[in-house]
XYZ file of C-alpha atoms in Angstrom:
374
model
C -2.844 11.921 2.447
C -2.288 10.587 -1.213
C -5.944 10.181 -1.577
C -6.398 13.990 -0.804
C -3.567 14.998 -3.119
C -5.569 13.048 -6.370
C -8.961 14.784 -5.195
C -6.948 18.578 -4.991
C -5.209 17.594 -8.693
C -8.279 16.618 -10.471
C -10.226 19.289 -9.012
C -7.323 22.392 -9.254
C -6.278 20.392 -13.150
C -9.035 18.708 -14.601
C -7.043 16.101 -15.568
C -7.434 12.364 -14.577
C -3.545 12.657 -16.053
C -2.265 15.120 -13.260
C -4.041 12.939 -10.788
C -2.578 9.491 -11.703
C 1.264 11.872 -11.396
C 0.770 12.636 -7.988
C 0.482 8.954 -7.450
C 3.412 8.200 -9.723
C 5.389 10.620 -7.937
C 4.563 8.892 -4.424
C 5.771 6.026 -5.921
C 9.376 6.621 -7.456
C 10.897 6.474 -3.579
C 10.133 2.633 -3.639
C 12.995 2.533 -6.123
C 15.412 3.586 -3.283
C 13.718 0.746 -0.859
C 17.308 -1.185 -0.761
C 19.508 1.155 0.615
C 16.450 1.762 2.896
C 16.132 -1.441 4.288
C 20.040 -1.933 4.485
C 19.949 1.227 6.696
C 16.451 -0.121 8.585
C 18.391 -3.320 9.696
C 21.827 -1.310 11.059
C 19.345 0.865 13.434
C 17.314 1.428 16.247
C 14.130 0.205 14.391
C 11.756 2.119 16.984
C 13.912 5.564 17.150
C 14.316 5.071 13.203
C 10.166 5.455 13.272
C 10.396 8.529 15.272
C 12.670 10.184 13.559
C 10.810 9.010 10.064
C 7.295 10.688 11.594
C 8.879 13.785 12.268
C 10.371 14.532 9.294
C 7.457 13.368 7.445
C 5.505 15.904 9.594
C 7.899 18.888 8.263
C 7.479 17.421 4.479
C 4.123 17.823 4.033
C 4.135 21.499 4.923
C 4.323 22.459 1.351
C 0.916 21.613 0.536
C -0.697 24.396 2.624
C 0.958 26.642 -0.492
C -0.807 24.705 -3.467
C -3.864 27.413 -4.190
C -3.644 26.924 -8.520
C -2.026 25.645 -11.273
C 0.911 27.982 -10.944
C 1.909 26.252 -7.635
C 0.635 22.794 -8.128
C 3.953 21.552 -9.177
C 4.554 21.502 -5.205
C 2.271 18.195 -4.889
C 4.435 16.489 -6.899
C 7.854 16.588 -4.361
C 5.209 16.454 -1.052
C 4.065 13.368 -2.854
C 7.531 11.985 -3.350
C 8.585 12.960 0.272
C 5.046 10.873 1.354
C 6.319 7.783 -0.394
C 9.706 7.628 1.001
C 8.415 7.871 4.529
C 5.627 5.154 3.670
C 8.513 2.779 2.328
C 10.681 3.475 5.193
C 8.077 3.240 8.304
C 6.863 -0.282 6.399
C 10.248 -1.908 6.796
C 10.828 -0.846 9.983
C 7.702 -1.598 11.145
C 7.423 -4.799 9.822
C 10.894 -5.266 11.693
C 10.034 -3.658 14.892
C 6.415 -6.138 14.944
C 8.601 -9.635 14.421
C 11.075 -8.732 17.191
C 8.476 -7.379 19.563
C 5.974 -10.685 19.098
C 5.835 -14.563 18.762
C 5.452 -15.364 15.362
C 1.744 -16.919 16.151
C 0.995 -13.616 16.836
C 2.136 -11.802 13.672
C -0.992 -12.428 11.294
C -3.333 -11.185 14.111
C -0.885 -7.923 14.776
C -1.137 -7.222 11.082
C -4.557 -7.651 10.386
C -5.573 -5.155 13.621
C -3.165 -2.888 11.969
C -4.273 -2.739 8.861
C -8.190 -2.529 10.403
C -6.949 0.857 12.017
C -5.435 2.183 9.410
C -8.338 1.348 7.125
C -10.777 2.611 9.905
C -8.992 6.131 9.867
C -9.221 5.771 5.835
C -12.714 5.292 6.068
C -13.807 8.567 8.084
C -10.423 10.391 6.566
C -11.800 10.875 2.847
C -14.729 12.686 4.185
C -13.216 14.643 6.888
C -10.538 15.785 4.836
C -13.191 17.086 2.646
C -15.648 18.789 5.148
C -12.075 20.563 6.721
C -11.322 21.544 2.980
C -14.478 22.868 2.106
C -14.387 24.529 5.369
C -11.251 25.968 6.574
C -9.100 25.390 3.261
C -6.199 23.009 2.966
C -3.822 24.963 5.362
C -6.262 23.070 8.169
C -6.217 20.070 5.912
C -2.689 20.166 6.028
C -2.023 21.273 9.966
C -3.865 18.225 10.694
C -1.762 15.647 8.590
C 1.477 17.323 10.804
C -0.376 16.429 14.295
C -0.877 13.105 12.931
C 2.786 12.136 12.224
C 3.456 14.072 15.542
C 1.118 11.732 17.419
C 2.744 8.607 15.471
C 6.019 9.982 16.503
C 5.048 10.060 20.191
C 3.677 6.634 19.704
C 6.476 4.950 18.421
C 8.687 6.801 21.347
C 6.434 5.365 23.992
C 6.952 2.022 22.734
C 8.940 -0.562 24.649
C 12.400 -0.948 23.799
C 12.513 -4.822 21.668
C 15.142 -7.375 23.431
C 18.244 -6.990 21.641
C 18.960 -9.160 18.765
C 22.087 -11.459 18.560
C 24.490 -10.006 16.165
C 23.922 -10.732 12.970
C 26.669 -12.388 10.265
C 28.539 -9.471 8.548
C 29.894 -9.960 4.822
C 30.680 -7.893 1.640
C 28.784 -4.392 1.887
C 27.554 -5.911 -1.466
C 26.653 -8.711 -0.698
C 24.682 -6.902 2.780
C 23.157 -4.678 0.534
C 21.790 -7.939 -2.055
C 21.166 -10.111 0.546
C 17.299 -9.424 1.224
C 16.950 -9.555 -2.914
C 18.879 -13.031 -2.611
C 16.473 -14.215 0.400
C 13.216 -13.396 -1.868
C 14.580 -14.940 -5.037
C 15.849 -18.263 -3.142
C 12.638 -19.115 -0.995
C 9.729 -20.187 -2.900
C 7.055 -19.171 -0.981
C 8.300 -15.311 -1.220
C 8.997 -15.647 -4.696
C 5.740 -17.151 -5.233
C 4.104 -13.811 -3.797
C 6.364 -11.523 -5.168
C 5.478 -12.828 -8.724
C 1.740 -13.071 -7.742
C 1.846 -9.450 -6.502
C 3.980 -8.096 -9.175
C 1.460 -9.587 -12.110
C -0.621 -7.782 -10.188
C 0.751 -4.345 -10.033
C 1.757 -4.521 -13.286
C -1.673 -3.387 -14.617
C -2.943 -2.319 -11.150
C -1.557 1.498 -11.239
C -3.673 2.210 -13.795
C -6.679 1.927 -11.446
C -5.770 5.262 -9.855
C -6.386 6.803 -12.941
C -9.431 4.721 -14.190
C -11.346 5.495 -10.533
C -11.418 9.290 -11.811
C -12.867 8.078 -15.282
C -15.069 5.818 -13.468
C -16.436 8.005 -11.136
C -16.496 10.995 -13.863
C -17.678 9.217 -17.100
C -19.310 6.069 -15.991
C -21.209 7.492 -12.783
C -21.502 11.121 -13.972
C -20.173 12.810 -10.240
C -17.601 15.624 -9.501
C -14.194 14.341 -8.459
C -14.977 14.705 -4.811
C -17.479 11.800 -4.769
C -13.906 9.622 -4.769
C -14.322 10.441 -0.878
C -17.533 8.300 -0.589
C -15.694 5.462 -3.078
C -12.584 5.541 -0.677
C -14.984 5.088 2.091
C -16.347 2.206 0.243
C -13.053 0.571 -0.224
C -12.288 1.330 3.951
C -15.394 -0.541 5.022
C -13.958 -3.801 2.662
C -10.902 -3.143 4.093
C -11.966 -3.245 7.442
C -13.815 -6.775 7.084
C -10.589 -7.510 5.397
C -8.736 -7.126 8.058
C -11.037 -8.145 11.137
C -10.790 -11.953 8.807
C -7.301 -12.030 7.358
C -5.464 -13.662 10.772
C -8.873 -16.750 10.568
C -7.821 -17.344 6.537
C -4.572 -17.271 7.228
C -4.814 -19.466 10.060
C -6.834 -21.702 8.172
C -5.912 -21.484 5.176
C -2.372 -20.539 4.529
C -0.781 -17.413 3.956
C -0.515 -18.257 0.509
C -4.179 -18.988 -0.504
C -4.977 -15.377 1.220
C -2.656 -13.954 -1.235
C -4.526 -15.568 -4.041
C -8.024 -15.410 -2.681
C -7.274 -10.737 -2.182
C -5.795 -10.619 -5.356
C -8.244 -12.447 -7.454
C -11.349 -10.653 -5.081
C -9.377 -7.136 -6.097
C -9.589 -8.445 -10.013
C -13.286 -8.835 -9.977
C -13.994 -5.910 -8.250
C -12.346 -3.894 -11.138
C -14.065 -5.828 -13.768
C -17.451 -4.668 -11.898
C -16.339 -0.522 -12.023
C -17.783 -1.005 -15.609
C -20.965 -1.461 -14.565
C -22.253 2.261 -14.744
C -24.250 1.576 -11.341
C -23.538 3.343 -8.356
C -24.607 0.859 -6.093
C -23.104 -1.880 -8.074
C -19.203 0.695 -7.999
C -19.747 0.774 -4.814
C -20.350 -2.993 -3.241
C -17.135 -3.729 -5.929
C -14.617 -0.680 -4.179
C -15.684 -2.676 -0.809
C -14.878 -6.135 -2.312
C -12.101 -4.913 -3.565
C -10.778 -3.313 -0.183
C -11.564 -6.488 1.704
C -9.194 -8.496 -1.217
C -6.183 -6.341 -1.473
C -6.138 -6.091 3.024
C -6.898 -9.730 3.101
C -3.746 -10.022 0.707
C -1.459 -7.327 1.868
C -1.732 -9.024 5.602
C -0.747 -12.343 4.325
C 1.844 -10.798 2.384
C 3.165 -9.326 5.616
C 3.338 -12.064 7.752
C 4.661 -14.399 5.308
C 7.485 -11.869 4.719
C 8.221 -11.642 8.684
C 7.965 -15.183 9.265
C 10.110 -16.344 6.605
C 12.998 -14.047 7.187
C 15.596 -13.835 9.461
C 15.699 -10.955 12.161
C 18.320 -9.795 10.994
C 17.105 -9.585 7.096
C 13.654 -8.365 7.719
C 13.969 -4.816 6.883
C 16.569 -5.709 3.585
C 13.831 -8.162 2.549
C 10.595 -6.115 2.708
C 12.277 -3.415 0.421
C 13.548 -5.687 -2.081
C 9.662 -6.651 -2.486
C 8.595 -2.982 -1.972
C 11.456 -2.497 -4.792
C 10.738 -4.855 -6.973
C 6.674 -4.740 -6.877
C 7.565 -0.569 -6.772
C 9.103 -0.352 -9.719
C 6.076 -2.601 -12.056
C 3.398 -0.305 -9.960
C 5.724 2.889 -11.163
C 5.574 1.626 -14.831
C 1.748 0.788 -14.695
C 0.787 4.225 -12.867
C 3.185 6.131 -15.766
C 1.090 3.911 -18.644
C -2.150 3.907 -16.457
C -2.034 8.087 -16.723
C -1.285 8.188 -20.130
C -3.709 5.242 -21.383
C -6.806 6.933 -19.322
C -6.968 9.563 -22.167
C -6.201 7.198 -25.222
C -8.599 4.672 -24.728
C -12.596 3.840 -23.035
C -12.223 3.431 -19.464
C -14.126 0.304 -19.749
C -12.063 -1.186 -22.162
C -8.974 -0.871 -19.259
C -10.984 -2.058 -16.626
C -11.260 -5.636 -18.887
C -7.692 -5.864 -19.627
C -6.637 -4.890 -15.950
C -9.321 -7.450 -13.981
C -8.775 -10.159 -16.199
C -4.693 -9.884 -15.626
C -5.371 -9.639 -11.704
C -7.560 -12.061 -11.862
C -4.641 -14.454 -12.925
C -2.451 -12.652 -11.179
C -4.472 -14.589 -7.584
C -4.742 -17.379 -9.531
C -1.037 -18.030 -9.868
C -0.993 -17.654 -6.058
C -3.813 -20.431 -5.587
C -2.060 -22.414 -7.883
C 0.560 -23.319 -5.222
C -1.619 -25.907 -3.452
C 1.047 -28.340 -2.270
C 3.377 -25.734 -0.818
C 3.651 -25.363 2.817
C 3.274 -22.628 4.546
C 6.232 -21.599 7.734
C 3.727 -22.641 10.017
C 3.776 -26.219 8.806
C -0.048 -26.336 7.478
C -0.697 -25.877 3.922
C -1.032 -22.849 2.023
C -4.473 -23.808 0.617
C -7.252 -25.548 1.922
């Protein structure tokens, strides 16, 4: 859906500015990601997803009504409503997954999810567009709401998980701190949590560069980021079909490193003002960030309590929220102050570092007792 929303504000605006917004705007809701994960590990994970589709399904509504610049300002709170559900259906179903599975199954789970979720992103882009250019975005925008309805249903159908024993009550403040304190205090989290948030910290500014990319270094309409996305869903698909062999193999760590630093180089190669080259570097850099985002996953589920899962996966989606909401806000201004290429350098060299400080880690062990790097 965000994807869509940057194609209808570049093309309704004309400004790689407006586009990078809507993204900045899906974003802020991270910021609330504690008091959603304290509220993610009090409930019914599985009815909490229900109830998260539906209302998702009724927030998106809006949209149908953006036709022009007078009502654009409407992406902008559908865009925020988009991000909270995102943060809360990735706690609780990061929850949900580690009480429903063995924990040898966990990297496998996540990497099959994230290949189906990349392998609707890949034919999305470019049905989204052919409905647009068709019907108009009402369609676009009755088919996001049976989407979340079918999630919904999904999630209802789901066995109930076994219930878990109850888990240590304290100080609402300390409750509310305590995933924050289980990041800080285990070293392999914090290890990813500073790996990802070097990362982000330059990163948002790639969803503003893609338009300048695509605009000033290829020479195509906005619409031609539905055959980059594409692009980046095939990566993301190998990405995923791999991530549960590296991990195995490798450590959970080392895949962090090994996504982030493939992400940095792809950037570095959106400077090359080749659409074939753009192209083979959005897949790379698809393949990296899945590869990276499943490791990052599973590490977080195995290394937390039950109990703590939800509290702890928003305290990263906090934390790593709040850089991304800074870069994205710098990312839309910088786009019109400086060469495109010039960011692309700054921002693939600093990921680039960014995986190296997670391959650095070579004598840390990962939960499952082998090490985190070859």
């Amino acid at each position: 859906m965000c994807r869509d929303s940057y194609q209808r504000a570049k093309k309704l605006t004309g400004s790689d500015g407006a586009a990078g917004l809507t993204l900045f705007f899906f974003t802020v809701p991270l910021c609330l990601s504690p008091l959603i994960g304290y509220v993610i590990d009090r409930v019914d994970r599985r009815r909490f997803l229900v109830a998260t589709c539906l209302l998702a399904a009724v927030a998106i509504t809006p949209l149908a009504a953006v036709t022009g610049r007078d009502t654009f300002w409407l992406v902008y709170p559908v865009a925020a409503a988009m991000g909270l559900s995102y943060a809360a259906t990735s706690g609780a179903l990061g929850g949900l997954l580690k009480a429903i599975l063995p924990a040898e199954s966990l990297a496998g789970a996540n990497g099959a999810l994230q290949t189906a979720r990349q392998g609707l992103r890949l034919v999305g882009p470019l049905f989204g567009m052919a409905v647009y250019a068709t019907w108009g975005i009402g369609a676009v925008v009755l088919f996001d709401v049976a989407t979340f309805m079918v999630a919904a249903a999904a999630f209802a159908l789901l066995p109930a998980p076994p219930p878990a024993p109850a888990a240590p009550r304290g100080r609402p403040r300390d409750e509310f701190l305590a995933g924050a304190r289980h990041l800080a205090g285990d070293p392999l989290l914090r290890r990813t949590v500073t790996a990802f948030c070097m990362m982000f910290a330059v990163a948002g500014a790639t969803e503003s560069l893609i338009f300048a990319v695509i605009e000033h270094g290829l020479g195509r309409p906005p619409e031609f980021t539905a055959v980059t996305s594409t692009a980046m869903g095939v990566g993301a698909i190998i990405g995923g079909l791999g991530a549960a062999a590296v991990i195995a193999r490798c450590g959970e760590l080392f895949a962090i490193g090994a996504g982030i630093a493939l992400y940095g180089v792809a950037v570095l190669l959106w400077a090359v003002p080749a659409g074939a080259v753009v192209l083979a570097a959005m897949a790379t850099g698809g393949a990296g960030l899945t590869l990276a985002g499943v490791a990052e996953a599973t590490l977080t589920q195995r290394r937390s309590p039950g109990h703590l899962v939800g509290r702890v996966s928003a305290a990263f989606d906090a934390v790593a929220g709040v850089v991304q909401l800074a870069s994205l806000a710098a990312g839309a201004v910088l786009v019109s102050l400086f060469d495109h290429r010039v960011l692309l350098g700054v921002v693939g060299v600093t990921v680039c570092l960014a995986g190296a400080h997670a391959l650095r880690a070579r004598s840390m062990r990962s939960p499952a007792g082998h090490p985190t790097a070859a």
